[in-house]
């Protein structure tokens, strides 16, 4: 399908007038009628070059590069509909709207305000009518006949828009008044700027409000989430459904609940009647009317709730749409929590075209452009804009206050100042209510409505970053037990009042949390009360205790669940670590680091965890076994394989006689001996030792790691592939219900099957194993399965097929600060790029492998040399290519890495062949073939024999 037109585009929207009634009248014939309608319209639109973007249901959305073509297509479509012989009384009448703008195309669809504006133009019309916006009229030829319909307020609540009607010869020209706010009974206020996003929320709330059983819909949420704006847009969308009007009642200035009824009456134009109360007058007025009241800011007049219940019971045609920070708690109420706007995913690289489509970014850009016309999201500022929206929690009010600052601050400069949001985010429009002109004022409004104990609890909860569970709140916020059972009630009240939110943790237990903008206000309160030091100390102590408890449970329990629970608390963990550093509490820092290093190594927080451990050992003044184990592990993952560190950690573990630590220490020692030095025989002995300690203590994660290494050894070590497959099957039978062992068996067996030529099975096994490792939360190991992917595709003769998975793996590991595996991944990626002829990019990754590789990391040191040799040979520098290839062969000779050594010999043979030294190449290929044969690597052996045969047939260069 061709791309939609770009630049200045005319958009055409259509829909069938009275489609629901038509469906009811026509019954089963409706599908045929709808299909015929679609055929007629599509033919007309495509005849004039229209690009149909959407034709779902009874509507069309079409784009035209020319306004004249769009007008001609609309005219042709209306004539086709009018001239068609519809059966019986089933004539189809369609309304159409044209608007011209410059919408952005994203993934083959348009986004932006112009799209919404075009839809609003169409929605104002009647069946058989074609409406045209001012921007489209300006581009039409003089031959196009138009009728000026004057200025109208569309349902987007923007200012007045001038509309025109396309006059079609021989077609009706007289229609009822347009369906705009001017022609409806309403006082909905005009909004000074565009309504951005909220498509899902608007659809959800409209569906609720249109239900017969929903007569009270309350939009609840934190101050600044945009409840009022959403409610106004919703009211405008349903204005046609209420014969006696839709009315906006602002309760922001009302503090006395007894003034609510008089305020509503005054809005409706009612006067006091002698002998009856205002509420009685209001009740009588509403009794027989179909009417919607939008009651804005109800939270400070909740005592008026019974009066609202009375109105609803006496006036069956009345509906209430309420905005409040807390529900009204009436029978039949439907509360809809208004979320903050969608924010960009900072885990992905920020791309301007993608980020600009995010709701929060769209709002930021629109409001920024109102202050600085030339502002735009660019490749230079996109990361800052994305992080600003995330740091502001996607709160519309916060974004609207921040965006105008681009007049004087660049987005990066604005981002640097967001640590003081409440001070920075001021200066809202002067015609706003005072509490909406600053972010602080909005939050204070909610805080002032709290009871005294709720205020204390709210401030103390500010010490938690990312929220807490009930038991944490009890430990940290109620140290003297003064709250007792009331603490849970207090949390519930703060949730109901939208200052605290609730979500489920990984295990389903409830977590109570605050938006960061609100938490900053709570921390200010804590600081002003003088409690902040004690609260932070309690918080850090509780975090350490919780981490220790989770760690102890994980040793013989559900390890993936442990990782997930630490994820839940990780923001608190980081805060506790920061507090321990600031307070100079080395013992606390050691407790945290000793407990968490396993999590850091599994999840990939390599650089971060290493820094904490180094600081803890220095500040704590002692070197406990488990801290040494952690530091040594993370140093290996950082590309520093210091055998002395591992041996010191093993010695310390042996002194305390702890099976858990011994299992980890022997696994680490084997990792260095085999994974780094390439000495698989002593490495296997170490892993067998680790396995015995893990099995004796019942430590599932350590047992799985030992087995994973023993299986990895079957790929790189001297064990023949057939025997390796047997080992894999043996461990698989012993795995029981352990998904991690099962995953390792699949991942490592995959390469062994590829060595036997079973490529389809190999790919299936790898896919299953990789997925299982990711599901277990073993992020580092899951990323590293790109090594197996490369080996399989290389054996299949297409190493370039693994390029993208290698690229993704390298990016992931690099972001973690992991260098032990990433150096190997970079080397493999360089090889894959060479295979597809991308030598320039291959050179970059060969260099990256060289930089990341530890001096004694044999595999990585061999890989960067062999890939560099291939690149140099391609460039014609055969002397340097041969030198590097021979270095790689020499590095592998002391090891028992059969495949790696054979691959290096094969690469050397290719360099020699390129230099015309056929006999030398044949000798090297014979040695490589011997290693492949010893390993049972059939595709490798075939490749070596094939090249040898090719060289033998070639004429001698002598």
mmCIF file of C-alpha atoms in Angstrom, residues 33 84-91:
data_model
loop_
_atom_site.group_PDB
_atom_site.id
_atom_site.type_symbol
_atom_site.label_atom_id
_atom_site.label_comp_id
_atom_site.label_asym_id
_atom_site.label_seq_id
_atom_site.Cartn_x
_atom_site.Cartn_y
_atom_site.Cartn_z
ATOM 1 C CA UNK A 33 -26.482 -1.925 2.672
ATOM 2 C CA UNK A 84 -28.425 4.809 -5.988
ATOM 3 C CA UNK A 85 -31.663 2.810 -5.762
ATOM 4 C CA UNK A 86 -31.824 1.840 -2.110
ATOM 5 C CA UNK A 87 -34.380 -0.851 -1.189
ATOM 6 C CA UNK A 88 -37.583 0.306 0.538
ATOM 7 C CA UNK A 89 -37.068 2.938 3.198
ATOM 8 C CA UNK A 90 -33.422 2.092 3.686
ATOM 9 C CA UNK A 91 -31.845 5.102 2.006
#
